[in-house]
């Protein structure tokens, strides 16, 4: 499976990842190799088989809708690169 | 007596007989870490001082009768993708270099409840993506049997630490073989439990439908003991199963006469190293002598399962790793002019190349136009793999294969070639795809004294059977007495 440079950059953009010019070729080679290998799924005898999403049977797990307070706000905010009072601080989003 | 050479069940006996104290045990491990860590480099973070303090505290409380847990005071090492409150959990990534979890993973709560003592956090491939621990952002862990070789991965730090006696046992995680393959490379025991047996809450997610936490230990009995401690339903993980608690140590020491072991011929074909095959054949012979019924059969899924694994695991990873955006925690780029640029630069600078490769691959197979060709087909193959395992377990109690097609390889020999690294997971990934449990135990060494692992796969929730069959072999072979890591340079 050949992946074009444009396609790679489009996918990387969807994943919010920037690929530098000198990395592009390496990524293209790797992707092509891996996707060629992945083609083997087309040879598997899967006609008529349902899809499987997870290892266990599919059923809804319900729990009571109760509020539980996580009290250690300080520990949560401790990891924030920037914060203000008890809030995460981010760059301006609207009208930028 | 060298305390660090003992298994946990041996340590417990010495503690019960009051031959040793908990601070003596912890001190012995700290000395061992100081002696060996410079060569092996298994730890990302060590918590020696905290461990010693805790050891003294637990010893006192135990003497007063305030602590009665059987294994109180036994040290442990934790893979660095399992959240530990108040200490760093880095996933061996620049992205989480300074991340301190605000909560404990459920397994950590359980270990703390048993009064175990953490000696630190162990190295791994970044976000558990890799098979050699070379993709760690921080360091390359060495194989204690030969320091120029890899310990396997992604739980390479956990396996190397157990093999070099810097921890008595450890927790790892296994998405496609990340407990079993390093256990095999380092000559120790590693178990991937049935999907849902152990809570994944607080395990940094890689591929949520495949990930499981499990024990890496010196022997099978320790493996059963540690499994006892970590299993159980958890409302914080909706995929964890509600079932009656089993004491896995009770499953050991049972006769294996008449146990039916299936040997899939496809797992002994092309691509499997001859010395690995030879040692496995001898092991099969040993099982015959122990009274097991051995039958060769066809389980033609390995290639399909491997391709399916990389499609599904990368797809899930691309979604799971979307949370790393430089806002609430984790690495944030220094310069940015808007929010989108903050995301993109933080992710591009914070993730290593293998992680980015998998995110891109995962995004690709999920993207419009390719979803049906790759992801949907992979999910159908997943059904096929499960059906084939179900069929096999109608006939056999256990499926026996090599854990890895080769022994440990030289540092640097595969890290530049992602596909080659992926191919070395051929024997282990089907187990995760099907959600069944499997153990790797050492079954011999090759001509260069590098350990070879045997994988025993069971049906869902049949850990007792696996452990018993593994135990019978282990007692017969006595690997730990015969072969020892030499720290060869």
Coordinates of C-alpha atoms in Angstrom, one line a residue:
Chain A
X1 CA 0.0 0.0 0.0
X2 CA 1.6 3.2 -1.2
X3 CA 1.0 6.2 1.0
X4 CA 1.6 9.6 -0.6
X5 CA 3.4 12.5 1.2
X6 CA 0.2 14.6 1.1
X7 CA -1.8 11.7 2.6
X8 CA 0.8 11.3 5.4
X9 CA 0.7 15.0 6.2
X10 CA -3.1 15.0 6.2
X11 CA -3.2 12.1 8.6
X12 CA -0.6 13.6 10.8
X13 CA -2.6 16.8 10.9
X14 CA -5.7 14.9 12.0
X15 CA -3.7 13.4 14.8
X16 CA -2.3 16.8 15.8
X17 CA 1.2 15.8 15.1
X18 CA 3.8 17.7 13.0
X19 CA 6.3 15.7 11.0
X20 CA 9.4 17.5 10.0
X21 CA 10.7 17.5 6.4
X22 CA 13.6 15.1 7.2
X23 CA 11.3 12.6 9.0
X24 CA 8.8 12.4 6.1
X25 CA 10.6 9.8 4.1
X26 CA 11.3 7.5 7.0
X27 CA 7.6 7.6 8.0
X28 CA 6.5 6.9 4.5
X29 CA 8.8 3.9 4.2
X30 CA 7.7 2.5 7.6
X31 CA 4.0 3.0 6.9
X32 CA 4.3 1.4 3.5
X33 CA 6.1 -1.6 5.0
X34 CA 3.7 -2.0 7.9
X35 CA 0.5 -1.5 5.7
X36 CA 1.8 -4.1 3.2
X37 CA 2.2 -6.5 6.0
X38 CA -1.3 -5.6 7.3
X39 CA -2.7 -6.6 3.9
X40 CA -2.6 -10.2 5.2
X41 CA -6.0 -9.5 6.9
X42 CA -7.5 -9.6 3.4
X43 CA -6.4 -13.2 3.0
X44 CA -8.1 -14.3 6.3
X45 CA -11.2 -16.5 6.0
X46 CA -13.5 -14.0 7.5
X47 CA -16.5 -13.9 5.1
X48 CA -19.7 -13.6 7.0
X49 CA -18.0 -13.2 10.4
X50 CA -19.3 -10.5 12.8
X51 CA -16.9 -7.9 14.1
X52 CA -15.6 -8.2 17.6
X53 CA -15.0 -4.9 19.6
X54 CA -13.7 -6.2 22.9
X55 CA -12.6 -9.4 24.6
X56 CA -15.6 -9.7 26.8
X57 CA -19.3 -10.0 25.8
X58 CA -20.9 -6.7 24.8
X59 CA -23.3 -5.4 27.4
X60 CA -24.0 -2.2 29.1
X61 CA -22.6 -1.7 32.6
X62 CA -24.8 0.6 34.7
X63 CA -24.1 2.2 38.0
X64 CA -26.0 4.7 40.1
X65 CA -25.7 8.3 39.0
X66 CA -24.2 9.5 42.2
X67 CA -21.9 12.5 42.7
X68 CA -18.5 11.6 44.1
X69 CA -16.2 14.3 45.2
X70 CA -12.6 14.1 44.3
X71 CA -11.1 16.1 47.1
X72 CA -7.5 16.5 46.1
X73 CA -7.9 19.4 43.7
X74 CA -4.4 20.6 44.5
X75 CA -2.9 17.3 43.3
X76 CA -4.9 17.5 40.1
X77 CA -3.8 21.1 39.4
X78 CA -0.2 20.4 40.4
X79 CA 0.5 18.8 37.0
X80 CA -0.9 21.7 35.0
X81 CA 1.7 23.5 32.9
X82 CA 0.0 26.8 33.6
X83 CA -2.8 27.6 36.0
X84 CA -4.6 30.5 37.6
X85 CA -6.3 30.2 41.0
X86 CA -7.9 26.8 40.8
X87 CA -8.2 26.6 37.1
X88 CA -6.2 25.4 34.1
X89 CA -5.0 28.3 32.0
X90 CA -5.1 28.0 28.2
X91 CA -4.4 30.3 25.3
X92 CA -7.3 32.3 24.0
X93 CA -9.7 30.1 22.0
X94 CA -12.5 32.4 20.9
X95 CA -11.9 35.3 18.4
X96 CA -8.3 34.5 17.9
Chain B
X1 CA 22.1 -16.2 53.1
X2 CA 21.6 -13.7 50.3
X3 CA 18.1 -12.3 50.9
X4 CA 17.7 -11.0 47.3
X5 CA 18.1 -14.5 45.9
X6 CA 15.0 -15.7 47.7
X7 CA 11.6 -16.0 46.2
X8 CA 8.7 -14.2 48.0
X9 CA 7.3 -17.4 49.4
X10 CA 10.8 -18.2 50.8
X11 CA 11.1 -14.6 52.2
X12 CA 7.7 -15.0 53.9
X13 CA 8.8 -18.2 55.6
X14 CA 12.0 -16.6 56.9
X15 CA 9.8 -13.7 58.2
X16 CA 7.4 -16.1 59.8
X17 CA 10.3 -17.9 61.5
X18 CA 11.7 -14.5 62.6
X19 CA 15.0 -15.3 60.9
X20 CA 14.9 -11.9 59.2
X21 CA 13.1 -8.6 59.6
X22 CA 11.4 -6.4 57.1
X23 CA 14.0 -3.6 57.3
X24 CA 16.7 -6.2 56.7
X25 CA 14.9 -7.3 53.5
X26 CA 14.4 -3.8 52.2
X27 CA 18.1 -2.9 53.1
X28 CA 19.3 -6.0 51.2
X29 CA 17.4 -4.9 48.1
X30 CA 18.6 -1.3 48.4
X31 CA 22.2 -2.6 48.5
X32 CA 21.5 -4.9 45.5
X33 CA 20.1 -1.9 43.6
X34 CA 23.2 0.1 44.4
X35 CA 25.4 -2.8 43.2
X36 CA 23.5 -3.8 40.0
X37 CA 21.5 -0.8 38.8
X38 CA 24.4 0.9 37.1
X39 CA 24.8 -2.1 34.8
X40 CA 21.1 -3.1 34.3
X41 CA 19.3 0.3 34.5
X42 CA 15.9 -1.1 35.2
X43 CA 14.6 1.7 37.3
X44 CA 13.2 5.1 36.2
X45 CA 12.5 6.2 39.8
X46 CA 13.8 4.5 43.0
X47 CA 12.1 5.2 46.3
X48 CA 14.8 3.8 48.7
X49 CA 14.3 6.2 51.6
X50 CA 10.5 5.9 51.7
X51 CA 10.9 2.1 51.4
X52 CA 13.2 2.0 54.4
X53 CA 10.9 4.2 56.5
X54 CA 7.9 2.1 55.6
X55 CA 9.8 -1.1 56.4
X56 CA 10.5 0.1 59.9
X57 CA 7.0 1.2 60.4
X58 CA 5.5 -2.0 59.2
X59 CA 7.9 -4.1 61.3
X60 CA 6.8 -2.2 64.4
X61 CA 3.2 -2.5 63.6
X62 CA 3.5 -6.2 62.8
X63 CA 5.2 -6.8 66.1
X64 CA 2.4 -5.0 67.9
X65 CA -0.1 -7.1 66.0
X66 CA -1.6 -4.0 64.2
X67 CA -0.7 -5.5 60.8
X68 CA -1.5 -9.1 60.1
X69 CA -1.3 -9.3 56.3
X70 CA 0.7 -12.4 55.3
X71 CA 3.0 -10.7 53.0
X72 CA 3.3 -7.4 54.9
X73 CA 6.7 -5.7 54.3
X74 CA 7.6 -7.6 51.1
X75 CA 9.1 -5.1 48.5
X76 CA 7.9 -4.8 44.9
X77 CA 8.7 -2.9 41.7
X78 CA 6.1 -1.3 39.6
X79 CA 6.1 -0.7 35.8
X80 CA 6.1 3.0 35.2
X81 CA 2.7 3.1 33.4
X82 CA 0.8 2.2 36.6
X83 CA -0.3 5.3 38.5
X84 CA 1.2 5.7 42.0
X85 CA -0.1 8.6 44.0
X86 CA 2.5 11.2 44.9
X87 CA 5.4 9.7 42.9
X88 CA 6.2 10.1 39.3
X89 CA 4.4 8.0 36.6
X90 CA 6.3 8.7 33.4
X91 CA 5.4 6.0 31.0
X92 CA 9.1 6.4 30.0
X93 CA 8.0 9.4 28.0
X94 CA 9.1 13.0 27.8
X95 CA 5.4 13.7 27.7
X96 CA 5.0 12.6 31.3
X97 CA 8.5 13.3 32.6
X98 CA 7.2 15.2 35.6
X99 CA 3.7 13.8 35.9
X100 CA 2.7 13.0 39.5
X101 CA -0.5 11.0 39.6
X102 CA -3.2 12.4 41.9
X103 CA -4.5 8.9 42.6
X104 CA -3.4 5.3 42.9
X105 CA -4.2 2.6 40.3
X106 CA -6.6 0.0 41.8
X107 CA -3.8 -2.6 41.7
X108 CA -1.6 -0.2 43.8
X109 CA -4.4 0.3 46.3
X110 CA -4.6 -3.5 46.6
X111 CA -0.8 -3.9 47.1
X112 CA -0.9 -1.1 49.7
X113 CA -3.7 -2.9 51.4
X114 CA -1.4 -5.9 51.6
X115 CA 1.3 -3.7 53.1
X116 CA 3.7 -4.3 50.3
X117 CA 6.5 -1.8 49.9
X118 CA 7.4 -0.2 46.6
X119 CA 11.1 0.0 45.7
X120 CA 10.4 2.2 42.7
X121 CA 9.1 2.5 39.1
X122 CA 10.5 0.4 36.4
X123 CA 11.6 1.2 32.8
X124 CA 9.6 0.3 29.7
X125 CA 9.1 1.2 26.1
X126 CA 7.5 4.6 25.8
X127 CA 3.7 4.2 26.5
X128 CA 4.4 0.4 26.4
X129 CA 4.9 0.5 22.7
X130 CA 7.8 -1.8 21.8
X131 CA 9.5 -5.1 22.4
X132 CA 12.9 -4.1 23.7
X133 CA 12.6 -1.2 26.2
X134 CA 14.9 0.7 23.8
X135 CA 12.1 3.2 23.1
X136 CA 12.2 4.5 26.6
X137 CA 12.9 8.3 26.6
X138 CA 15.2 7.9 29.7
X139 CA 17.5 4.9 29.4
X140 CA 18.1 1.6 27.8
X141 CA 17.7 -1.3 30.2
X142 CA 20.1 -4.2 29.8
X143 CA 19.5 -7.9 29.9
X144 CA 21.1 -9.3 33.1
X145 CA 22.1 -12.5 31.2
X146 CA 24.1 -10.4 28.7
X147 CA 24.4 -6.7 29.2
X148 CA 24.8 -6.1 25.4
X149 CA 21.3 -7.5 24.8
X150 CA 17.8 -6.2 25.3
X151 CA 15.6 -7.3 28.2
X152 CA 12.6 -7.5 25.9
X153 CA 9.7 -5.2 26.3
X154 CA 7.7 -3.4 26.9
X155 CA 7.9 -4.4 30.6
X156 CA 11.7 -4.8 30.2
X157 CA 12.5 -2.9 33.4
X158 CA 10.2 -5.2 35.4
X159 CA 11.7 -8.4 34.0
X160 CA 15.3 -7.2 34.2
X161 CA 14.8 -6.1 37.8
X162 CA 13.4 -9.5 38.8
X163 CA 16.1 -11.3 37.0
X164 CA 18.9 -9.2 38.5
X165 CA 17.3 -9.6 42.0
X166 CA 16.9 -5.8 42.5
X167 CA 13.2 -6.5 43.3
X168 CA 11.7 -9.8 44.4
X169 CA 8.8 -9.4 42.0
X170 CA 7.1 -6.8 39.9
X171 CA 4.0 -5.7 38.1
X172 CA 4.0 -5.3 34.3
X173 CA 1.4 -4.8 31.7
X174 CA 0.7 -6.8 28.6
X175 CA -1.0 -5.5 25.4
X176 CA 0.6 -7.8 22.9
X177 CA 3.2 -9.8 24.9
X178 CA 4.7 -7.0 27.0
X179 CA 4.8 -9.2 30.2
X180 CA 5.5 -12.6 28.6
X181 CA 8.2 -11.7 26.1
X182 CA 10.5 -9.8 28.5
X183 CA 9.9 -12.6 31.1
X184 CA 11.1 -15.0 28.4
X185 CA 14.1 -12.9 27.5
X186 CA 15.2 -12.5 31.1
X187 CA 14.5 -16.1 32.3
X188 CA 11.7 -15.3 34.7
X189 CA 8.0 -16.0 35.0
X190 CA 5.3 -13.6 33.5
X191 CA 1.6 -14.0 33.4
X192 CA -1.0 -12.1 31.3
X193 CA -4.3 -12.7 33.0
X194 CA -7.6 -13.1 31.3
X195 CA -9.0 -9.8 30.0
X196 CA -11.1 -8.4 32.8
X197 CA -9.6 -10.4 35.7
X198 CA -7.5 -7.4 36.9
X199 CA -8.7 -3.8 37.0
X200 CA -7.1 -1.5 34.5
X201 CA -8.0 1.6 36.5
X202 CA -4.9 3.7 36.8
X203 CA -3.0 1.8 34.1
X204 CA -2.1 4.5 31.5
X205 CA -4.2 3.3 28.5
X206 CA -2.5 2.0 25.3
X207 CA -5.0 -0.3 23.7
X208 CA -7.9 -0.6 26.1
X209 CA -9.5 -3.7 24.7
X210 CA -6.1 -5.6 25.0
X211 CA -4.3 -4.2 28.0
X212 CA -4.0 -6.2 31.2
X213 CA -1.8 -5.8 34.3
X214 CA 0.0 -9.0 35.5
X215 CA 2.8 -10.4 37.7
X216 CA 6.5 -10.9 36.8
X217 CA 8.1 -13.2 39.3
X218 CA 11.0 -15.5 40.0
X219 CA 8.8 -18.6 40.1
X220 CA 5.3 -19.9 39.5
X221 CA 4.3 -19.9 43.2
X222 CA 5.1 -16.2 43.6
X223 CA 3.1 -15.6 40.4
X224 CA 0.1 -17.2 42.0
X225 CA 0.6 -15.2 45.2
X226 CA 0.8 -11.9 43.4
X227 CA -2.1 -12.7 41.1
X228 CA -4.2 -13.4 44.3
X229 CA -3.4 -9.8 45.4
X230 CA -4.4 -8.0 42.2
X231 CA -7.5 -9.7 40.9
X232 CA -11.1 -8.7 41.6
X233 CA -14.0 -6.6 40.2
X234 CA -13.6 -2.9 40.3
X235 CA -16.4 -0.5 39.6
X236 CA -13.9 2.0 38.3
X237 CA -13.2 -0.4 35.4
X238 CA -16.4 -1.5 33.7
X239 CA -14.5 -4.3 31.8
X240 CA -13.4 -5.9 35.0
X241 CA -15.4 -9.1 35.7
X242 CA -17.5 -9.9 38.8
X243 CA -16.6 -13.4 39.9
X244 CA -15.8 -15.3 43.0
X245 CA -12.3 -14.7 44.3
X246 CA -10.0 -17.7 43.6
X247 CA -6.9 -18.6 45.7
X248 CA -4.5 -19.4 42.9
X249 CA -1.9 -20.9 45.2
X250 CA -4.3 -23.8 45.8
X251 CA -4.2 -24.7 42.2
X252 CA -0.5 -25.7 42.4
X253 CA 1.0 -29.0 43.1
X254 CA -1.8 -30.9 41.5
X255 CA -1.2 -33.9 39.3
X256 CA -1.1 -33.1 35.6
X257 CA -1.6 -36.7 34.5
X258 CA -4.2 -36.7 31.7
X259 CA -4.0 -33.0 31.1
X260 CA -4.5 -32.4 27.3
X261 CA -1.9 -30.1 25.8
X262 CA -2.3 -29.0 22.2
X263 CA 0.8 -28.0 20.3
X264 CA 0.0 -25.8 17.3
X265 CA 2.3 -26.7 14.4
X266 CA 2.2 -23.2 12.9
X267 CA 3.9 -21.8 16.0
X268 CA 6.9 -24.1 15.4
X269 CA 7.4 -23.3 11.7
X270 CA 9.5 -20.9 9.6
X271 CA 10.8 -17.9 11.5
X272 CA 11.2 -19.7 14.8
X273 CA 14.8 -20.1 15.8
X274 CA 16.1 -23.7 15.7
X275 CA 17.5 -23.6 19.2
X276 CA 14.2 -22.3 20.5
X277 CA 12.4 -25.2 18.7
X278 CA 14.8 -27.8 20.1
X279 CA 14.4 -26.6 23.7
X280 CA 10.6 -26.5 23.3
X281 CA 10.6 -30.0 21.9
X282 CA 12.5 -31.2 24.9
X283 CA 10.0 -29.5 27.1
X284 CA 7.2 -31.2 25.3
X285 CA 8.9 -34.5 25.9
X286 CA 9.1 -33.6 29.6
X287 CA 5.4 -33.0 29.7
X288 CA 4.8 -36.4 28.2
X289 CA 7.0 -37.9 31.0
X290 CA 4.9 -36.1 33.5
X291 CA 1.8 -37.8 32.2
X292 CA 0.3 -35.0 30.0
X293 CA -1.3 -36.0 26.7
X294 CA 0.3 -34.1 23.9
X295 CA -1.2 -33.6 20.5
X296 CA -0.1 -31.6 17.5
X297 CA -2.9 -29.6 15.8
X298 CA -3.4 -26.7 13.4
X299 CA -4.0 -23.1 14.7
X300 CA -3.5 -21.1 11.6
X301 CA -4.0 -17.6 13.0
X302 CA -0.6 -16.2 13.9
X303 CA 0.0 -14.1 10.8
X304 CA -3.6 -12.8 10.7
X305 CA -3.5 -12.1 14.5
X306 CA -0.3 -10.2 14.2
X307 CA -1.6 -7.9 11.5
X308 CA -4.9 -7.5 13.3
X309 CA -3.1 -6.7 16.5
X310 CA -1.1 -3.8 15.0
X311 CA -4.3 -2.4 13.3
X312 CA -6.4 -2.6 16.5
X313 CA -3.7 -1.6 19.0
X314 CA -2.7 1.4 16.9
X315 CA -6.3 2.5 16.3
X316 CA -7.0 2.4 20.0
X317 CA -3.8 4.1 20.9
X318 CA -4.4 6.9 18.4
X319 CA -7.6 7.6 20.3
X320 CA -6.3 7.0 23.9
X321 CA -3.3 9.2 23.4
X322 CA -5.5 12.0 22.1
X323 CA -5.7 13.1 25.8
X324 CA -2.1 14.3 25.8
X325 CA -2.6 17.8 24.7
X326 CA -0.4 19.9 27.0
X327 CA -3.3 21.4 28.9
X328 CA -4.0 19.7 32.1
X329 CA -0.9 17.7 32.6
X330 CA 2.1 16.5 30.7
X331 CA 4.6 18.2 28.5
X332 CA 3.8 21.7 27.0
X333 CA 5.8 23.3 24.3
X334 CA 7.6 26.5 25.1
X335 CA 6.4 28.7 22.3
X336 CA 3.0 28.8 20.6
X337 CA 0.7 31.4 19.2
X338 CA -2.6 29.7 19.4
X339 CA -4.3 26.6 21.0
X340 CA -4.0 24.4 17.9
X341 CA -0.3 25.1 17.7
X342 CA 0.1 24.4 21.4
X343 CA -1.5 20.9 20.9
X344 CA 0.5 20.1 17.8
X345 CA 3.9 21.2 19.1
X346 CA 3.4 19.7 22.5
X347 CA 2.5 16.3 21.0
X348 CA 5.2 16.4 18.4
X349 CA 7.9 17.3 20.9
X350 CA 6.6 15.2 23.8
X351 CA 6.1 11.9 22.0
X352 CA 9.0 9.8 20.7
X353 CA 9.1 8.5 17.2
X354 CA 7.6 5.0 17.7
X355 CA 4.6 6.5 19.6
X356 CA 4.1 9.0 16.8
X357 CA 4.4 6.2 14.2
X358 CA 1.7 4.2 15.9
X359 CA -0.6 7.2 16.4
X360 CA -0.3 8.0 12.7
X361 CA -0.8 4.4 11.7
X362 CA -3.9 4.2 14.0
X363 CA -5.3 7.4 12.6
X364 CA -4.7 6.1 9.1
X365 CA -6.6 2.8 9.6
X366 CA -9.5 4.7 11.2
X367 CA -9.7 7.4 8.6
X368 CA -12.4 7.6 6.0
X369 CA -11.6 5.4 3.0
X370 CA -9.5 3.0 5.0
X371 CA -11.7 2.1 7.9
X372 CA -13.4 -0.8 6.1
X373 CA -10.2 -2.0 4.5
X374 CA -8.3 -2.3 7.7
X375 CA -10.1 -1.6 10.9
X376 CA -13.3 -3.4 10.2
X377 CA -11.5 -6.4 8.7
X378 CA -9.2 -6.6 11.7
X379 CA -12.3 -6.7 13.9
X380 CA -13.6 -9.6 11.9
X381 CA -10.3 -11.4 12.1
X382 CA -10.6 -10.9 15.9
X383 CA -13.8 -12.9 15.7
X384 CA -11.9 -15.6 13.7
X385 CA -9.1 -15.7 16.2
X386 CA -11.6 -16.1 19.1
X387 CA -13.5 -18.8 17.3
X388 CA -10.3 -20.8 16.6
X389 CA -9.2 -20.6 20.2
X390 CA -12.7 -21.7 21.3
X391 CA -12.5 -24.7 19.0
X392 CA -9.0 -25.5 20.3
X393 CA -10.1 -25.3 23.9
X394 CA -12.9 -27.8 23.3
X395 CA -10.1 -30.3 22.8
X396 CA -7.3 -29.1 24.9
X397 CA -6.7 -27.8 28.4
X398 CA -3.6 -25.9 27.4
X399 CA -2.0 -24.7 24.2
X400 CA 1.8 -24.8 24.3
X401 CA 4.0 -22.5 22.1
X402 CA 7.3 -20.7 22.3
X403 CA 6.9 -17.2 23.9
X404 CA 9.1 -15.6 21.4
X405 CA 10.5 -16.8 18.0
X406 CA 14.1 -15.9 19.2
X407 CA 16.1 -15.4 22.4
X408 CA 17.0 -11.8 23.4
X409 CA 18.7 -9.8 20.6
X410 CA 21.5 -7.3 20.6
X411 CA 20.8 -3.7 21.7
X412 CA 20.3 -1.5 18.6
X413 CA 19.7 -4.5 16.2
X414 CA 16.0 -3.9 15.6
X415 CA 15.2 -0.5 17.0
X416 CA 15.6 1.2 13.6
X417 CA 13.3 -1.3 11.9
X418 CA 9.7 -1.1 13.3
X419 CA 8.3 -4.0 11.2
X420 CA 11.0 -6.4 12.3
X421 CA 10.4 -5.4 15.9
X422 CA 6.6 -6.1 15.3
X423 CA 7.3 -9.5 13.8
X424 CA 8.9 -10.7 17.0
X425 CA 5.5 -10.5 18.7
X426 CA 4.1 -13.3 16.5
X427 CA 3.7 -15.9 19.3
X428 CA 2.1 -13.6 21.9
X429 CA -0.4 -11.2 20.3
X430 CA -3.2 -13.8 19.5
X431 CA -3.6 -14.2 23.2
X432 CA -4.5 -10.6 23.7
X433 CA -6.7 -10.5 20.6
X434 CA -8.7 -13.4 22.1
X435 CA -8.6 -12.1 25.7
X436 CA -7.4 -15.4 27.1
X437 CA -4.7 -15.9 29.7
X438 CA -1.1 -17.1 29.1
X439 CA 2.1 -17.6 31.1
X440 CA 5.7 -17.6 30.1
X441 CA 8.1 -19.7 32.1
X442 CA 11.8 -20.4 31.4
X443 CA 12.4 -23.8 29.8
X444 CA 16.1 -23.8 29.0
X445 CA 18.9 -21.7 27.5
X446 CA 20.5 -21.6 24.1
X447 CA 24.2 -22.2 23.3
X448 CA 25.1 -18.6 24.5
X449 CA 23.3 -19.2 27.9
X450 CA 20.4 -16.9 26.9
X451 CA 17.0 -18.0 28.4
X452 CA 14.2 -19.5 26.3
X453 CA 10.6 -19.1 27.3
X454 CA 7.7 -21.4 26.9
X455 CA 4.2 -20.0 26.6
X456 CA 1.2 -21.9 28.1
X457 CA -2.1 -20.5 27.0
X458 CA -5.4 -21.4 28.7
X459 CA -9.1 -20.7 28.1
X460 CA -10.7 -17.6 29.7
X461 CA -10.4 -17.6 33.5
X462 CA -8.5 -20.8 33.5
X463 CA -5.4 -19.3 35.3
X464 CA -5.5 -22.2 37.8
X465 CA -4.9 -24.7 35.1
X466 CA -2.1 -22.7 33.5
X467 CA -0.4 -22.1 36.8
X468 CA -0.6 -25.8 37.8
X469 CA 0.8 -27.0 34.5
X470 CA 3.6 -24.4 34.7
X471 CA 4.4 -25.4 38.2
X472 CA 4.7 -29.1 37.5
X473 CA 7.2 -28.3 34.7
X474 CA 9.1 -25.8 36.8
X475 CA 9.5 -28.2 39.7
X476 CA 10.8 -30.9 37.3
X477 CA 13.3 -28.7 35.4
X478 CA 14.6 -26.6 38.3
X479 CA 15.7 -23.8 35.9
X480 CA 16.7 -21.4 38.7
X481 CA 19.1 -23.9 40.2
X482 CA 20.7 -24.8 36.9
X483 CA 21.0 -21.4 35.1
X484 CA 21.8 -18.0 36.4
X485 CA 22.2 -14.6 34.8
X486 CA 25.9 -13.7 34.5
X487 CA 25.8 -10.0 33.8
X488 CA 28.2 -10.7 30.9
X489 CA 29.6 -7.6 29.2

